[in-house]
Short mmCIF file of C-alpha atoms in Angstrom, two decimals:
data_model
loop_
_atom_site.label_atom_id
_atom_site.label_comp_id
_atom_site.label_asym_id
_atom_site.label_seq_id
_atom_site.Cartn_x
_atom_site.Cartn_y
_atom_site.Cartn_z
CA MET A 1 38.71 -138.18 13.32
CA ASN A 2 40.08 -135.36 15.41
CA THR A 3 42.97 -137.34 16.90
CA TYR A 4 45.98 -135.39 15.61
CA ASN A 5 47.22 -131.82 15.95
CA ARG A 6 48.65 -131.52 12.46
CA PHE A 7 51.07 -128.92 11.15
CA PRO A 8 50.08 -127.05 7.97
CA ILE A 9 52.20 -129.18 5.63
CA THR A 10 50.91 -131.74 3.14
CA VAL A 11 53.78 -133.99 2.13
CA ASP A 12 53.63 -134.82 -1.57
CA LYS A 13 56.90 -136.72 -2.05
CA ALA A 14 60.01 -137.66 -0.13
CA LYS A 15 63.48 -138.99 -0.79
CA GLY A 16 66.44 -139.54 1.49
CA GLY A 17 66.49 -136.88 4.18
CA TYR A 18 64.07 -134.50 2.44
CA VAL A 19 60.34 -134.08 1.88
CA TRP A 20 58.44 -131.79 -0.49
CA ASP A 21 54.97 -130.40 0.12
CA ILE A 22 52.23 -130.03 -2.49
CA ASP A 23 53.51 -126.55 -3.34
CA GLY A 24 56.98 -127.90 -4.07
CA THR A 25 58.61 -126.49 -0.93
CA LYS A 26 61.56 -128.63 0.19
CA TYR A 27 62.18 -129.44 3.87
CA LEU A 28 65.13 -131.08 5.59
CA ASP A 29 63.44 -133.85 7.57
CA PHE A 30 65.02 -134.56 10.96
CA THR A 31 62.01 -136.53 12.19
CA ALA A 32 62.43 -139.61 9.93
CA GLY A 33 58.74 -140.36 10.30
CA ILE A 34 59.29 -140.42 14.10
CA ALA A 35 62.29 -142.78 14.02
CA THR A 36 60.75 -144.92 11.28
CA CYS A 37 62.56 -144.02 8.05
CA ASN A 38 65.99 -144.97 9.39
CA LEU A 39 67.34 -145.47 5.87
CA GLY A 40 65.81 -142.21 4.72
CA HIS A 41 62.65 -141.82 2.68
CA VAL A 42 61.95 -144.32 -0.12
CA PRO A 43 65.31 -146.14 0.06
CA ASP A 44 65.99 -147.86 -3.25
CA VAL A 45 66.85 -151.25 -1.73
CA VAL A 46 63.52 -151.41 0.10
CA LYS A 47 61.58 -150.04 -2.86
CA ASP A 48 63.08 -152.71 -5.12
CA SER A 49 62.28 -155.47 -2.63
CA ILE A 50 58.64 -154.43 -2.26
CA THR A 51 58.25 -153.92 -6.02
CA SER A 52 59.58 -157.40 -6.70
CA GLN A 53 57.21 -158.90 -4.12
CA LEU A 54 54.26 -157.02 -5.63
CA GLU A 55 54.62 -159.17 -8.73
CA LYS A 56 54.38 -162.39 -6.69
CA VAL A 57 51.88 -162.39 -3.83
CA TRP A 58 50.57 -159.70 -1.49
CA HIS A 59 48.68 -161.75 1.06
CA CYS A 60 47.99 -165.41 1.73
CA SER A 61 47.36 -165.46 5.53
CA ASN A 62 49.29 -167.28 8.19
CA LEU A 63 47.48 -170.51 7.41
CA TYR A 64 50.40 -171.19 5.08
CA GLN A 65 54.18 -170.88 5.12
CA ILE A 66 55.40 -167.44 4.02
CA ALA A 67 58.95 -167.55 2.69
CA PRO A 68 59.86 -163.84 3.21
CA GLN A 69 58.52 -164.07 6.77
CA GLN A 70 60.86 -166.95 7.58
CA GLN A 71 63.76 -165.15 5.91
CA LEU A 72 63.18 -162.02 7.98
CA ALA A 73 62.85 -164.06 11.18
CA ASP A 74 66.18 -165.72 10.39
CA LEU A 75 67.81 -162.32 9.88
CA LEU A 76 66.45 -160.94 13.16
CA THR A 77 67.47 -163.93 15.25
CA ALA A 78 70.89 -164.04 13.59
CA ASN A 79 71.46 -160.43 14.61
CA SER A 80 70.14 -160.70 18.17
CA CYS A 81 70.27 -162.91 21.25
CA LEU A 82 66.68 -164.04 20.63
CA ASP A 83 65.46 -167.28 19.03
CA GLN A 84 61.88 -166.89 17.80
CA VAL A 85 59.82 -164.11 16.22
CA PHE A 86 56.11 -163.24 16.07
CA PHE A 87 55.18 -160.70 13.39
CA CYS A 88 52.42 -158.12 13.61
CA ASN A 89 51.70 -154.68 12.16
CA SER A 90 52.79 -152.06 14.69
CA GLY A 91 54.69 -151.36 17.88
CA ALA A 92 51.57 -151.40 20.04
CA GLU A 93 50.68 -154.81 18.64
CA ALA A 94 54.20 -156.06 19.35
CA ASN A 95 53.87 -154.95 22.97
CA GLU A 96 50.41 -156.52 23.24
CA ALA A 97 51.95 -159.80 22.05
CA ALA A 98 54.77 -159.45 24.57
CA ILE A 99 52.32 -158.86 27.43
CA LYS A 100 50.38 -161.97 26.41
CA LEU A 101 53.60 -163.99 26.22
CA VAL A 102 54.53 -162.91 29.76
CA ARG A 103 51.12 -164.07 30.99
CA ALA A 104 51.44 -167.35 29.11
CA ASN A 105 54.73 -167.94 30.92
CA ASN A 106 53.35 -167.04 34.35
CA PRO A 107 49.76 -168.24 34.87
CA ASN A 108 50.08 -167.60 38.61
CA ASN A 109 51.69 -164.17 38.33
CA ARG A 110 50.13 -161.51 36.06
CA HIS A 111 52.15 -158.64 37.50
CA ILE A 112 54.34 -156.53 35.17
CA VAL A 113 56.50 -153.66 36.38
CA ALA A 114 56.94 -150.72 33.99
CA PHE A 115 58.30 -147.21 34.58
CA ARG A 116 56.98 -143.69 34.93
CA GLN A 117 57.24 -141.56 31.79
CA SER A 118 57.39 -144.70 29.63
CA PHE A 119 55.46 -145.09 26.39
CA HIS A 120 54.45 -148.49 25.03
CA GLY A 121 51.52 -147.75 22.71
CA ARG A 122 47.89 -146.66 22.62
CA THR A 123 45.97 -149.93 22.44
CA LEU A 124 44.48 -150.78 25.82
CA ALA A 125 47.07 -153.19 27.25
CA ALA A 126 49.97 -151.15 25.83
CA LEU A 127 48.39 -147.99 27.21
CA SER A 128 47.97 -149.68 30.59
CA ALA A 129 51.71 -150.41 30.53
CA THR A 130 52.49 -146.76 29.72
CA GLY A 131 53.58 -144.69 32.70
CA GLN A 132 51.97 -141.38 31.72
CA LYS A 133 48.75 -140.45 33.49
CA LYS A 134 47.89 -137.81 30.91
CA LEU A 135 47.54 -140.57 28.30
CA HIS A 136 45.39 -142.68 30.64
CA SER A 137 42.88 -139.89 31.24
CA GLY A 138 39.47 -140.67 29.80
CA PHE A 139 40.16 -144.34 29.11
CA GLU A 140 39.78 -145.84 32.56
CA PRO A 141 39.40 -148.50 33.80
CA LEU A 142 42.73 -149.64 32.43
CA MET A 143 43.93 -153.23 32.34
CA GLN A 144 45.02 -154.43 35.74
CA GLY A 145 48.41 -155.93 36.54
CA PHE A 146 50.84 -153.04 36.00
CA THR A 147 52.92 -151.20 38.60
CA PHE A 148 55.09 -148.17 37.81
CA LEU A 149 58.48 -147.47 39.35
CA THR A 150 60.82 -144.51 38.96
CA TYR A 151 63.22 -144.80 36.04
CA ASN A 152 66.95 -144.72 36.83
CA ASP A 153 66.16 -144.93 40.56
CA PHE A 154 68.04 -147.57 42.57
CA ASP A 155 65.67 -147.49 45.55
CA SER A 156 62.76 -148.49 43.32
CA LEU A 157 64.50 -151.78 42.55
CA ASN A 158 63.83 -152.89 46.11
CA VAL A 159 60.19 -153.33 45.09
CA LEU A 160 61.28 -156.03 42.64
CA LYS A 161 63.07 -157.89 45.42
CA GLU A 162 60.18 -157.62 47.87
CA ASN A 163 57.39 -158.54 45.44
CA PRO A 164 58.85 -160.07 42.25
CA PRO A 165 56.66 -159.48 39.19
CA ALA A 166 56.39 -161.80 36.22
CA ALA A 167 58.32 -159.31 34.08
CA VAL A 168 59.91 -155.90 33.90
CA MET A 169 59.09 -153.84 30.79
CA LEU A 170 61.24 -150.86 29.84
CA GLU A 171 62.76 -148.70 27.15
CA LEU A 172 66.53 -148.21 27.31
CA VAL A 173 65.95 -144.69 26.09
CA GLN A 174 62.56 -143.32 27.01
CA GLY A 175 61.59 -141.74 23.71
CA GLU A 176 58.16 -140.16 24.08
CA GLY A 177 58.89 -139.59 27.77
CA GLY A 178 61.61 -137.04 27.02
CA VAL A 179 64.56 -138.87 25.41
CA ILE A 180 65.95 -140.17 28.70
CA PRO A 181 68.69 -142.83 28.46
CA ALA A 182 68.88 -145.53 31.09
CA GLU A 183 71.99 -145.29 33.26
CA GLN A 184 74.42 -148.17 32.79
CA SER A 185 74.87 -148.92 36.50
CA TRP A 186 71.12 -148.86 37.10
CA VAL A 187 70.48 -151.29 34.24
CA GLU A 188 73.17 -153.62 35.58
CA GLU A 189 71.53 -153.65 39.01
CA LEU A 190 68.08 -154.13 37.45
CA VAL A 191 69.28 -157.09 35.39
CA GLN A 192 70.95 -158.66 38.43
CA VAL A 193 67.79 -158.37 40.49
CA CYS A 194 65.68 -159.85 37.68
CA THR A 195 68.14 -162.70 37.13
CA ASN A 196 68.21 -163.59 40.81
CA ALA A 197 64.43 -163.54 41.13
CA GLY A 198 63.58 -165.20 37.79
CA ILE A 199 61.87 -162.05 36.46
CA LEU A 200 61.54 -161.84 32.67
CA ILE A 201 63.17 -158.78 31.08
CA MET A 202 61.12 -157.28 28.27
CA ILE A 203 62.78 -154.45 26.30
CA ASP A 204 60.69 -152.13 24.13
CA GLU A 205 63.03 -151.35 21.21
CA ILE A 206 60.31 -149.92 18.99
CA GLN A 207 62.03 -146.54 18.85
CA THR A 208 65.57 -147.49 19.89
CA GLY A 209 65.94 -150.58 17.69
CA MET A 210 67.05 -150.89 14.07
CA GLY A 211 70.23 -148.91 14.64
CA ARG A 212 68.69 -145.74 16.02
CA THR A 213 71.03 -145.57 19.03
CA GLY A 214 74.17 -146.64 17.12
CA THR A 215 73.88 -150.42 17.52
CA PHE A 216 71.33 -152.70 15.89
CA PHE A 217 69.58 -153.02 19.27
CA ALA A 218 70.07 -150.63 22.18
CA TYR A 219 70.41 -153.52 24.65
CA GLU A 220 73.76 -154.40 23.04
CA GLN A 221 75.26 -151.26 24.58
CA TYR A 222 74.26 -152.32 28.09
CA GLY A 223 75.87 -155.77 28.08
CA PHE A 224 72.94 -158.07 28.87
CA GLU A 225 70.49 -160.36 27.07
CA PRO A 226 66.75 -159.67 27.43
CA ASP A 227 64.14 -162.42 27.33
CA ILE A 228 61.76 -160.48 25.06
CA VAL A 229 62.29 -157.59 22.64
CA THR A 230 59.67 -155.67 20.67
CA LEU A 231 60.34 -153.95 17.35
CA ALA A 232 58.46 -151.83 14.81
CA LYS A 233 59.07 -148.34 13.36
CA GLY A 234 62.43 -148.69 11.55
CA LEU A 235 61.95 -152.40 10.78
CA GLY A 236 60.03 -151.72 7.58
CA SER A 237 61.47 -148.33 6.54
CA GLY A 238 57.97 -146.87 6.72
CA PHE A 239 56.08 -149.97 5.60
CA PRO A 240 53.87 -151.09 8.54
CA ILE A 241 55.37 -154.02 10.44
CA GLY A 242 56.01 -155.01 14.03
CA ALA A 243 57.78 -157.92 15.66
CA MET A 244 58.06 -159.54 19.07
CA LEU A 245 61.24 -161.59 19.60
CA ALA A 246 61.87 -163.99 22.47
CA LYS A 247 64.27 -166.64 23.65
CA ASP A 248 63.19 -170.27 23.19
CA GLY A 249 62.52 -170.85 26.86
CA THR A 250 60.10 -167.92 26.90
CA ALA A 251 58.65 -168.20 23.39
CA ASN A 252 57.65 -171.84 23.83
CA ALA A 253 54.82 -170.79 26.15
CA PHE A 254 52.92 -169.82 22.99
CA GLN A 255 51.19 -172.67 21.17
CA PRO A 256 49.01 -172.69 18.01
CA GLY A 257 45.99 -170.58 18.84
CA SER A 258 47.71 -168.58 21.62
CA HIS A 259 48.04 -165.51 19.42
CA GLY A 260 47.67 -164.48 15.80
CA SER A 261 47.37 -161.72 13.22
CA THR A 262 45.64 -161.62 9.85
CA PHE A 263 48.19 -159.31 8.24
CA GLY A 264 51.16 -159.91 10.54
CA GLY A 265 54.26 -161.01 8.64
CA ASN A 266 52.59 -160.65 5.25
CA PRO A 267 54.82 -160.98 2.16
CA LEU A 268 54.96 -157.25 1.38
CA ALA A 269 55.80 -156.13 4.90
CA THR A 270 58.44 -158.80 5.39
CA ALA A 271 59.97 -158.01 1.99
CA ALA A 272 60.43 -154.45 3.25
CA GLY A 273 61.89 -155.79 6.49
CA ILE A 274 64.34 -158.11 4.72
CA ALA A 275 65.75 -155.28 2.63
CA THR A 276 65.92 -152.95 5.63
CA VAL A 277 67.71 -155.40 7.93
CA THR A 278 70.08 -156.51 5.16
CA GLU A 279 71.05 -152.92 4.41
CA MET A 280 71.40 -152.15 8.10
CA THR A 281 73.71 -155.09 8.76
CA GLN A 282 75.76 -155.19 5.56
CA SER A 283 76.50 -151.50 5.02
CA ASN A 284 78.37 -148.95 7.12
CA ILE A 285 75.17 -147.29 8.31
CA LEU A 286 75.74 -148.02 12.02
CA GLU A 287 79.24 -146.56 11.78
CA ASN A 288 77.81 -143.51 10.05
CA CYS A 289 75.19 -143.18 12.79
CA GLY A 290 77.94 -143.05 15.40
CA GLN A 291 79.99 -140.49 13.49
CA MET A 292 77.05 -138.21 12.74
CA SER A 293 75.88 -138.54 16.35
CA GLU A 294 79.22 -137.22 17.58
CA MET A 295 79.06 -134.36 15.11
CA LEU A 296 75.50 -133.44 16.07
CA PHE A 297 76.10 -133.60 19.81
CA ALA A 298 79.19 -131.39 19.45
CA GLU A 299 77.33 -128.80 17.36
CA LEU A 300 74.34 -128.82 19.70
CA LYS A 301 76.62 -128.29 22.69
CA ASN A 302 78.01 -125.24 20.92
CA LEU A 303 74.49 -123.93 20.40
CA GLN A 304 73.69 -124.59 24.06
CA ALA A 305 76.58 -122.34 25.01
CA GLU A 306 75.10 -119.57 22.86
CA TYR A 307 71.45 -119.87 23.92
CA SER A 308 70.82 -120.09 27.65
CA PHE A 309 67.28 -121.41 27.23
CA ILE A 310 68.79 -124.73 26.07
CA LYS A 311 69.23 -126.54 29.38
CA LEU A 312 70.44 -130.01 28.38
CA ILE A 313 71.32 -132.20 25.40
CA ARG A 314 70.78 -135.94 25.92
CA GLY A 315 70.14 -139.18 24.06
CA LYS A 316 71.98 -141.95 22.24
CA GLY A 317 73.03 -142.26 18.63
CA LEU A 318 70.62 -140.31 16.46
CA LEU A 319 67.86 -140.22 19.05
CA ILE A 320 68.54 -136.81 20.59
CA GLY A 321 66.57 -134.65 23.00
CA ILE A 322 67.11 -130.92 23.46
CA ILE A 323 65.63 -129.80 26.78
CA VAL A 324 64.59 -126.15 26.75
CA ASP A 325 63.37 -123.66 29.30
CA GLY A 326 60.05 -123.02 27.61
CA GLN A 327 57.68 -124.58 25.11
CA ALA A 328 59.29 -126.92 22.57
CA ILE A 329 56.36 -126.37 20.21
CA GLN A 330 57.57 -122.83 19.56
CA ILE A 331 60.86 -124.21 18.24
CA VAL A 332 59.11 -126.83 16.13
CA LYS A 333 56.87 -124.19 14.54
CA ALA A 334 59.77 -121.82 13.94
CA ALA A 335 61.72 -124.65 12.32
CA ILE A 336 58.97 -125.27 9.78
CA LYS A 337 59.32 -121.64 8.63
CA GLU A 338 63.04 -122.37 8.20
CA ASN A 339 62.19 -125.42 6.01
CA LEU A 340 63.33 -127.77 8.76
CA LEU A 341 61.27 -130.55 10.38
CA VAL A 342 61.90 -131.55 13.99
CA THR A 343 59.50 -132.96 16.56
CA MET A 344 58.86 -133.06 20.31
CA ALA A 345 59.11 -135.51 23.22
CA GLY A 346 57.11 -133.68 25.85
CA GLN A 347 56.34 -130.00 26.36
CA ASN A 348 59.93 -128.86 26.85
CA VAL A 349 61.90 -131.38 24.76
CA VAL A 350 62.75 -130.95 21.07
CA ARG A 351 63.48 -134.36 19.55
CA ILE A 352 66.00 -134.77 16.71
CA LEU A 353 65.67 -137.92 14.58
CA PRO A 354 67.62 -137.75 11.31
CA PRO A 355 67.94 -140.81 9.08
CA LEU A 356 70.86 -143.01 10.10
CA ASN A 357 72.55 -142.50 6.74
CA VAL A 358 72.43 -138.72 7.10
CA THR A 359 75.43 -137.00 5.54
CA ALA A 360 77.82 -134.54 7.12
CA GLU A 361 76.55 -131.96 4.64
CA ASP A 362 72.98 -132.40 5.85
CA VAL A 363 74.09 -132.23 9.48
CA SER A 364 75.85 -128.95 8.70
CA LEU A 365 72.73 -127.67 6.95
CA PHE A 366 70.63 -128.67 9.94
CA CYS A 367 72.93 -126.81 12.31
CA GLU A 368 72.76 -123.70 10.15
CA GLN A 369 68.97 -123.83 9.96
CA PHE A 370 68.57 -124.70 13.63
CA ARG A 371 70.76 -121.78 14.65
CA ASN A 372 68.43 -119.48 12.71
CA VAL A 373 65.47 -121.09 14.47
CA LEU A 374 67.01 -120.57 17.89
CA GLN A 375 67.81 -116.96 17.09
CA THR A 376 64.23 -116.34 15.99
CA VAL A 377 62.84 -118.00 19.12
CA SER A 378 65.32 -116.13 21.31
CA GLU A 379 64.28 -112.77 19.91
CA LYS A 380 60.57 -113.57 20.17
CA PHE A 381 60.34 -115.33 23.53
CA TYR A 382 63.58 -114.63 25.41
CA ILE A 383 64.19 -111.00 24.53
CA ASN A 384 64.83 -110.04 28.18
CA GLU A 385 67.61 -112.61 28.80
#
């Protein structure tokens, strides 16, 4: 169906930080499948885990115990402040599960506060929780029970005090909304308000989780413990899987029959997740993410000094937004001609998402290619500057 504006590239194979099209052209991929292939394309450890599981069982349904599912749940709870896990197949499904869990905890209060410019998915409840009117258009009436406040705005927190919702739902870096990090002081005030009023804190880590911002979860950098966290994207290194994690006191509101998924937590998906989480937690990949982030931010700042149409560089870890005075799509298209893949986060934001194990050599290559892209765009669209 006509639901995607696709670029004229047909990817035939991929490995590490590179993809090749059907004509054999090689591209440096700084999209990582939109923050999904955090270990690079076709990582050997994940490939081996899935291949091994293929010889055993692919699907048996959640009527029975699934050993890889339990193993992955143990890994996720051991590396977080959460206690229980529900597995599904995508980020939108994880957020749907989280919304249901909030309602199960609060039968007399269905109200959830989210934030403008947020993105939580395209299924109906997740879309209703998304603070972007352009995505709502044509799909009304949306699910009731959501109110949107201004992100990083202290005055908006007064609404939580005056009319406490059942939960607050937010990203700690708004990804699709423009790569906007939450301010530390604002998060601290938000958490204090929620704690005082007994408001559940639900963090959407679908894009920021699995090491993308330099820690396994982004919430670790803000010094608090959420009640619910949702995961997907990088959890399976490209194999479809989602997860909703919660603390015992919150998770126990679900009982058998409260929620379910035919394919959620299936042996193949959880085998991919086990290998991904194990590699993420037992290698130096998070350290590498931090080092390459510093290198990239420094190089991008240098480019900003050269090209005045770059207005701001922001983000965390290897989730980076380049705000431009103009249309980001022109840069994305020019990059393709330079054999470089980048993506967008709104009309004027170029989003950079390399794999977390990106090398210094590939960062240098990116900077060289991106400089050529900026020069091309400058000459074509900013000739009078």
